[in-house]
Amino acid sequence: MPYILKNNKIDKRYEEKFFEIIRENLPDDKIGLINSLLRQKTEIIKRFLLNIREGKQERESFDKILSIIFSIRRHKEKIAQTVSLDSLNNAFIILGDSKKSAEIRIGRFLEAFSYDDVVVKRDIALEILHFYEPAKNVLWTSWVYRQDNGTGCLPYMADFLKRTWDGNPYIMPFSIKEMKEEIDCLYELSNKNGFAIKPPYGVDILLSYMYADYVYKMVYAESKSLSIGVPDGFTLMKKLLGIEKLELQRQELGMAG
C-alpha cells in the first residue's frame, strides 16, 4: 500500500500555489515564535520525566503535562478521576527510558496506563516522546494522522497535492519508521518550494497550519456566522501544539518584569 505523500506524484501547479500561500501566512517571525515555544515545551517535558526518575510525582505535575497535549484535553478530568497516581507514575517513567526504542516504550506505556481509550493513551505517549526526544521521534498524534480511519491533516494536505489520489480514505498500517519517512518527505518538499523549515519542529508547524485551515473551513462551510467565534489560524496552531498557555505565561512574566 502506498505512502500518503512519499513516492507519489505531486501536481506541480498545486504544489507551487500551496507553498506560496503558506509562505504568505507564516512569515519568519511567526515561525520563530512557535519554534521558541516548542523548545520551551521540550524543556518542560524533559524536566518532568527527569523528576519522575528521581522520585514519584504528585497528581498536579501530571495535570500540568496533560494540559499541554491538545488532543487529550477533554479527557483530562476523566483521567484524573479514573487513573491512579501509581498508574500515572509507572506509565510515564517508561517514556523516559531512552535505552528502549520508541516502539517498546509505547507498548509498555499502553499496558501500564490504566485508561480505557487506546487512542488517547497513544496520543499521550507519542506527543511526550516527540517533545522529550524531538530529534528522534516525530509528532504523530491523532490530529496529524489516525491510521484506523485514515483521517487527519496529513491526508488533508495530500488532497491538495497528489495527482494519484482515487477518492478513497488514506488507511495504511504505518510504523513509526514509515511515519518518519513521510515527515522527512515533507521537509524535502517544503524546502524545495521556498518554505525553509528545519527539524525538529518545522513540520509540526506546517501540520498545525494545515489542521487550523481545515478546522476553520469546516466551521465556515457549516455557518458563516459561527465562524466569527473561531480563533484565528495562528491561535489555533498554538492550541494544537499545546503552547498557547506557555505564550500567555511569557507575556505575564514580561508584564510583571
Short mmCIF file of N, CA, C and O in Angstrom, two decimals, residues 14-106:
data_model
loop_
_atom_site.label_atom_id
_atom_site.label_comp_id
_atom_site.label_asym_id
_atom_site.label_seq_id
_atom_site.Cartn_x
_atom_site.Cartn_y
_atom_site.Cartn_z
N TYR A 14 -0.39 22.79 -8.24
CA TYR A 14 -0.95 22.89 -6.91
C TYR A 14 0.15 23.02 -5.86
O TYR A 14 0.01 23.72 -4.87
N GLU A 15 1.25 22.30 -6.09
CA GLU A 15 2.37 22.34 -5.16
C GLU A 15 2.90 23.76 -5.01
O GLU A 15 3.09 24.26 -3.88
N GLU A 16 3.14 24.44 -6.11
CA GLU A 16 3.71 25.79 -6.06
C GLU A 16 2.73 26.77 -5.39
O GLU A 16 3.14 27.60 -4.57
N LYS A 17 1.46 26.68 -5.74
CA LYS A 17 0.47 27.58 -5.15
C LYS A 17 0.29 27.29 -3.67
O LYS A 17 0.15 28.22 -2.85
N PHE A 18 0.28 26.04 -3.32
CA PHE A 18 0.13 25.61 -1.93
C PHE A 18 1.18 26.26 -1.04
O PHE A 18 0.87 26.88 -0.02
N PHE A 19 2.44 26.16 -1.44
CA PHE A 19 3.51 26.71 -0.61
C PHE A 19 3.61 28.23 -0.72
O PHE A 19 4.07 28.89 0.22
N GLU A 20 3.16 28.78 -1.82
CA GLU A 20 3.10 30.24 -1.91
C GLU A 20 2.14 30.81 -0.86
O GLU A 20 2.45 31.79 -0.16
N ILE A 21 0.99 30.18 -0.70
CA ILE A 21 0.01 30.62 0.29
C ILE A 21 0.56 30.45 1.70
O ILE A 21 0.42 31.33 2.56
N ILE A 22 1.21 29.32 1.96
CA ILE A 22 1.76 29.08 3.29
C ILE A 22 2.85 30.09 3.63
O ILE A 22 2.91 30.62 4.75
N ARG A 23 3.73 30.41 2.68
CA ARG A 23 4.79 31.40 2.93
C ARG A 23 4.20 32.76 3.27
O ARG A 23 4.72 33.48 4.13
N GLU A 24 3.09 33.11 2.62
CA GLU A 24 2.45 34.39 2.90
C GLU A 24 1.86 34.43 4.31
O GLU A 24 1.90 35.47 4.97
N ASN A 25 1.33 33.31 4.75
CA ASN A 25 0.63 33.27 6.04
C ASN A 25 1.52 32.92 7.23
O ASN A 25 1.12 33.12 8.38
N LEU A 26 2.71 32.40 6.95
CA LEU A 26 3.62 32.02 8.04
C LEU A 26 4.98 32.69 7.82
O LEU A 26 5.96 32.04 7.42
N PRO A 27 5.07 33.98 8.09
CA PRO A 27 6.36 34.67 7.96
C PRO A 27 7.34 34.21 9.02
O PRO A 27 6.98 33.52 9.98
N ASP A 28 8.59 34.63 8.86
CA ASP A 28 9.67 34.17 9.73
C ASP A 28 9.43 34.48 11.20
O ASP A 28 9.79 33.70 12.08
N ASP A 29 8.82 35.63 11.50
CA ASP A 29 8.63 35.99 12.91
C ASP A 29 7.66 35.04 13.61
O ASP A 29 7.86 34.67 14.77
N LYS A 30 6.62 34.61 12.90
CA LYS A 30 5.67 33.66 13.48
C LYS A 30 6.31 32.29 13.67
O LYS A 30 6.12 31.64 14.70
N ILE A 31 7.08 31.86 12.68
CA ILE A 31 7.77 30.58 12.79
C ILE A 31 8.77 30.62 13.94
O ILE A 31 8.89 29.66 14.72
N GLY A 32 9.48 31.74 14.07
CA GLY A 32 10.45 31.87 15.15
C GLY A 32 9.80 31.80 16.52
O GLY A 32 10.34 31.15 17.44
N LEU A 33 8.65 32.45 16.68
CA LEU A 33 7.94 32.42 17.96
C LEU A 33 7.51 31.00 18.30
O LEU A 33 7.73 30.53 19.43
N ILE A 34 6.92 30.30 17.34
CA ILE A 34 6.45 28.94 17.61
C ILE A 34 7.64 28.02 17.93
O ILE A 34 7.58 27.21 18.85
N ASN A 35 8.72 28.14 17.18
CA ASN A 35 9.90 27.32 17.46
C ASN A 35 10.40 27.54 18.88
O ASN A 35 10.75 26.59 19.59
N SER A 36 10.41 28.79 19.30
CA SER A 36 10.87 29.12 20.65
C SER A 36 9.97 28.49 21.71
O SER A 36 10.45 27.93 22.71
N LEU A 37 8.66 28.56 21.50
CA LEU A 37 7.72 27.98 22.45
C LEU A 37 7.79 26.46 22.47
O LEU A 37 7.64 25.82 23.51
N LEU A 38 8.04 25.85 21.31
CA LEU A 38 8.17 24.39 21.25
C LEU A 38 9.45 23.93 21.95
O LEU A 38 9.46 22.88 22.60
N ARG A 39 10.52 24.70 21.84
CA ARG A 39 11.73 24.37 22.59
C ARG A 39 11.47 24.45 24.10
O ARG A 39 11.95 23.62 24.88
N GLN A 40 10.66 25.44 24.49
CA GLN A 40 10.30 25.56 25.91
C GLN A 40 9.48 24.35 26.36
O GLN A 40 9.68 23.82 27.46
N LYS A 41 8.57 23.90 25.51
CA LYS A 41 7.76 22.72 25.83
C LYS A 41 8.65 21.49 25.99
O LYS A 41 8.43 20.67 26.91
N THR A 42 9.65 21.35 25.14
CA THR A 42 10.60 20.24 25.27
C THR A 42 11.31 20.28 26.62
O THR A 42 11.45 19.24 27.29
N GLU A 43 11.74 21.44 27.04
CA GLU A 43 12.43 21.56 28.33
C GLU A 43 11.50 21.19 29.49
O GLU A 43 11.92 20.56 30.46
N ILE A 44 10.24 21.58 29.40
CA ILE A 44 9.26 21.25 30.44
C ILE A 44 9.10 19.73 30.54
O ILE A 44 9.09 19.16 31.64
N ILE A 45 8.96 19.06 29.39
CA ILE A 45 8.75 17.61 29.39
C ILE A 45 10.01 16.86 29.81
O ILE A 45 9.94 15.87 30.55
N LYS A 46 11.17 17.33 29.39
CA LYS A 46 12.43 16.70 29.83
C LYS A 46 12.57 16.79 31.35
O LYS A 46 12.94 15.81 32.02
N ARG A 47 12.29 17.96 31.89
CA ARG A 47 12.41 18.16 33.34
C ARG A 47 11.40 17.28 34.08
O ARG A 47 11.70 16.69 35.11
N PHE A 48 10.20 17.18 33.52
CA PHE A 48 9.14 16.37 34.13
C PHE A 48 9.54 14.89 34.20
O PHE A 48 9.43 14.24 35.25
N LEU A 49 10.04 14.34 33.10
CA LEU A 49 10.43 12.92 33.08
C LEU A 49 11.66 12.68 33.94
O LEU A 49 11.79 11.61 34.55
N LEU A 50 12.56 13.64 34.01
CA LEU A 50 13.71 13.51 34.90
C LEU A 50 13.26 13.45 36.35
O LEU A 50 13.74 12.64 37.15
N ASN A 51 12.29 14.30 36.71
CA ASN A 51 11.78 14.33 38.09
C ASN A 51 11.12 13.02 38.47
O ASN A 51 11.21 12.57 39.62
N ILE A 52 10.45 12.37 37.49
CA ILE A 52 9.83 11.07 37.77
C ILE A 52 10.89 10.02 38.07
O ILE A 52 10.74 9.20 38.98
N ARG A 53 11.98 10.04 37.32
CA ARG A 53 13.06 9.08 37.57
C ARG A 53 13.67 9.28 38.96
O ARG A 53 14.17 8.33 39.57
N GLU A 54 13.63 10.51 39.44
CA GLU A 54 14.22 10.81 40.74
C GLU A 54 13.26 10.57 41.90
O GLU A 54 13.66 10.57 43.05
N GLY A 55 11.98 10.37 41.60
CA GLY A 55 11.00 10.12 42.66
C GLY A 55 9.60 10.34 42.15
O GLY A 55 9.36 11.08 41.20
N LYS A 56 8.62 9.67 42.76
CA LYS A 56 7.24 9.76 42.32
C LYS A 56 6.73 11.20 42.35
O LYS A 56 7.07 11.96 43.25
N GLN A 57 5.89 11.52 41.37
CA GLN A 57 5.34 12.86 41.26
C GLN A 57 3.90 12.90 41.78
O GLN A 57 3.18 11.90 41.76
N GLU A 58 3.48 14.08 42.19
CA GLU A 58 2.10 14.28 42.64
C GLU A 58 1.20 14.52 41.43
O GLU A 58 1.65 14.85 40.33
N ARG A 59 -0.11 14.38 41.65
CA ARG A 59 -1.06 14.49 40.56
C ARG A 59 -1.00 15.84 39.85
O ARG A 59 -1.19 15.93 38.63
N GLU A 60 -0.71 16.89 40.57
CA GLU A 60 -0.65 18.22 39.97
C GLU A 60 0.36 18.29 38.83
O GLU A 60 0.13 18.95 37.82
N SER A 61 1.48 17.57 38.98
CA SER A 61 2.50 17.57 37.93
C SER A 61 1.97 16.92 36.66
O SER A 61 2.24 17.40 35.55
N PHE A 62 1.21 15.85 36.80
CA PHE A 62 0.64 15.19 35.63
C PHE A 62 -0.44 16.05 34.98
O PHE A 62 -0.56 16.10 33.75
N ASP A 63 -1.22 16.74 35.79
CA ASP A 63 -2.26 17.64 35.26
C ASP A 63 -1.63 18.71 34.37
O ASP A 63 -2.16 19.04 33.30
N LYS A 64 -0.49 19.24 34.81
CA LYS A 64 0.18 20.29 34.02
C LYS A 64 0.68 19.74 32.70
O LYS A 64 0.56 20.40 31.66
N ILE A 65 1.22 18.54 32.72
CA ILE A 65 1.74 17.95 31.48
C ILE A 65 0.60 17.61 30.53
O ILE A 65 0.67 17.88 29.33
N LEU A 66 -0.47 17.02 31.04
CA LEU A 66 -1.60 16.67 30.17
C LEU A 66 -2.25 17.91 29.57
O LEU A 66 -2.82 17.85 28.48
N SER A 67 -2.17 19.03 30.26
CA SER A 67 -2.80 20.26 29.77
C SER A 67 -2.10 20.82 28.54
O SER A 67 -2.67 21.67 27.85
N ILE A 68 -0.88 20.37 28.24
CA ILE A 68 -0.19 20.88 27.05
C ILE A 68 -0.20 19.85 25.92
O ILE A 68 0.57 19.93 24.97
N ILE A 69 -1.12 18.87 26.02
CA ILE A 69 -1.36 17.93 24.91
C ILE A 69 -2.77 18.18 24.40
O ILE A 69 -3.76 17.78 25.02
N PHE A 70 -2.89 18.84 23.28
CA PHE A 70 -4.18 19.33 22.78
C PHE A 70 -5.21 18.21 22.63
O PHE A 70 -6.36 18.34 23.07
N SER A 71 -4.81 17.10 22.02
CA SER A 71 -5.79 16.09 21.62
C SER A 71 -6.42 15.36 22.79
O SER A 71 -7.42 14.66 22.60
N ILE A 72 -5.89 15.51 24.01
CA ILE A 72 -6.47 14.76 25.14
C ILE A 72 -7.05 15.69 26.22
O ILE A 72 -7.44 15.22 27.28
N ARG A 73 -7.14 16.97 25.94
CA ARG A 73 -7.59 17.91 26.97
C ARG A 73 -8.99 17.57 27.50
O ARG A 73 -9.25 17.68 28.69
N ARG A 74 -9.88 17.16 26.61
CA ARG A 74 -11.24 16.86 27.07
C ARG A 74 -11.31 15.55 27.86
O ARG A 74 -12.34 15.24 28.46
N HIS A 75 -10.22 14.80 27.88
CA HIS A 75 -10.16 13.56 28.68
C HIS A 75 -9.50 13.79 30.03
O HIS A 75 -9.45 12.87 30.85
N LYS A 76 -8.96 14.98 30.25
CA LYS A 76 -8.18 15.23 31.46
C LYS A 76 -8.95 14.93 32.74
O LYS A 76 -8.44 14.28 33.66
N GLU A 77 -10.20 15.39 32.79
CA GLU A 77 -10.99 15.20 34.01
C GLU A 77 -11.25 13.72 34.27
O GLU A 77 -11.12 13.25 35.40
N LYS A 78 -11.59 12.98 33.21
CA LYS A 78 -11.85 11.55 33.39
C LYS A 78 -10.57 10.81 33.79
O LYS A 78 -10.61 9.90 34.63
N ILE A 79 -9.44 11.19 33.21
CA ILE A 79 -8.17 10.59 33.60
C ILE A 79 -7.90 10.84 35.07
O ILE A 79 -7.50 9.93 35.81
N ALA A 80 -8.14 12.07 35.51
CA ALA A 80 -7.91 12.42 36.92
C ALA A 80 -8.80 11.59 37.85
O ALA A 80 -8.39 11.22 38.95
N GLN A 81 -10.02 11.29 37.38
CA GLN A 81 -10.98 10.56 38.22
C GLN A 81 -10.76 9.05 38.22
O GLN A 81 -11.12 8.37 39.19
N THR A 82 -10.17 8.52 37.14
CA THR A 82 -10.14 7.06 36.99
C THR A 82 -8.74 6.44 37.00
O THR A 82 -8.62 5.23 37.21
N VAL A 83 -7.72 7.23 36.77
CA VAL A 83 -6.36 6.68 36.71
C VAL A 83 -5.63 6.99 38.02
O VAL A 83 -5.53 8.15 38.42
N SER A 84 -5.14 5.96 38.66
CA SER A 84 -4.48 6.15 39.96
C SER A 84 -3.14 6.86 39.79
O SER A 84 -2.53 6.83 38.71
N LEU A 85 -2.67 7.45 40.86
CA LEU A 85 -1.38 8.13 40.84
C LEU A 85 -0.25 7.14 40.58
O LEU A 85 0.71 7.44 39.87
N ASP A 86 -0.37 5.93 41.12
CA ASP A 86 0.64 4.89 40.86
C ASP A 86 0.70 4.54 39.38
O ASP A 86 1.79 4.37 38.81
N SER A 87 -0.48 4.42 38.75
CA SER A 87 -0.52 4.11 37.33
C SER A 87 0.14 5.20 36.51
O SER A 87 0.89 4.94 35.56
N LEU A 88 -0.12 6.46 36.88
CA LEU A 88 0.49 7.59 36.17
C LEU A 88 2.01 7.54 36.29
O LEU A 88 2.73 7.65 35.29
N ASN A 89 2.51 7.36 37.50
CA ASN A 89 3.95 7.31 37.71
C ASN A 89 4.58 6.13 36.99
O ASN A 89 5.63 6.26 36.33
N ASN A 90 3.97 4.95 37.10
CA ASN A 90 4.54 3.75 36.48
C ASN A 90 4.56 3.85 34.96
O ASN A 90 5.48 3.33 34.31
N ALA A 91 3.53 4.49 34.40
CA ALA A 91 3.46 4.61 32.94
C ALA A 91 4.44 5.65 32.41
O ALA A 91 5.17 5.39 31.44
N PHE A 92 4.47 6.81 33.03
CA PHE A 92 5.30 7.88 32.49
C PHE A 92 6.79 7.63 32.68
O PHE A 92 7.60 8.11 31.87
N ILE A 93 7.15 6.88 33.70
CA ILE A 93 8.58 6.60 33.87
C ILE A 93 9.11 5.75 32.72
O ILE A 93 10.28 5.84 32.35
N ILE A 94 8.23 4.98 32.10
CA ILE A 94 8.61 4.16 30.94
C ILE A 94 9.03 5.04 29.77
O ILE A 94 9.99 4.74 29.05
N LEU A 95 8.33 6.16 29.58
CA LEU A 95 8.60 7.02 28.42
C LEU A 95 9.97 7.68 28.51
O LEU A 95 10.55 8.05 27.48
N GLY A 96 10.49 7.83 29.70
CA GLY A 96 11.79 8.47 29.87
C GLY A 96 12.97 7.54 29.74
O GLY A 96 14.12 7.97 29.87
N ASP A 97 12.73 6.26 29.45
CA ASP A 97 13.81 5.28 29.35
C ASP A 97 14.39 5.29 27.93
O ASP A 97 13.98 4.51 27.07
N SER A 98 15.37 6.16 27.71
CA SER A 98 15.93 6.34 26.36
C SER A 98 16.69 5.13 25.85
O SER A 98 17.03 5.07 24.67
N LYS A 99 16.99 4.17 26.72
CA LYS A 99 17.69 2.96 26.28
C LYS A 99 16.78 2.04 25.48
O LYS A 99 17.26 1.17 24.74
N LYS A 100 15.47 2.22 25.64
CA LYS A 100 14.49 1.40 24.93
C LYS A 100 14.02 2.14 23.67
O LYS A 100 13.99 3.37 23.62
N SER A 101 13.62 1.39 22.66
CA SER A 101 13.10 2.01 21.43
C SER A 101 11.75 2.67 21.70
O SER A 101 11.07 2.35 22.69
N ALA A 102 11.37 3.56 20.82
CA ALA A 102 10.07 4.22 20.95
C ALA A 102 8.94 3.19 20.93
O ALA A 102 7.97 3.29 21.69
N GLU A 103 9.05 2.19 20.05
CA GLU A 103 8.01 1.17 19.94
C GLU A 103 7.83 0.41 21.25
O GLU A 103 6.70 0.17 21.68
N ILE A 104 8.94 0.04 21.87
CA ILE A 104 8.86 -0.70 23.14
C ILE A 104 8.25 0.19 24.22
O ILE A 104 7.38 -0.25 24.99
N ARG A 105 8.70 1.43 24.28
CA ARG A 105 8.18 2.34 25.30
C ARG A 105 6.68 2.59 25.14
O ARG A 105 5.94 2.62 26.12
N ILE A 106 6.25 2.76 23.90
CA ILE A 106 4.82 2.98 23.66
C ILE A 106 4.01 1.77 24.09
O ILE A 106 2.98 1.88 24.76
#
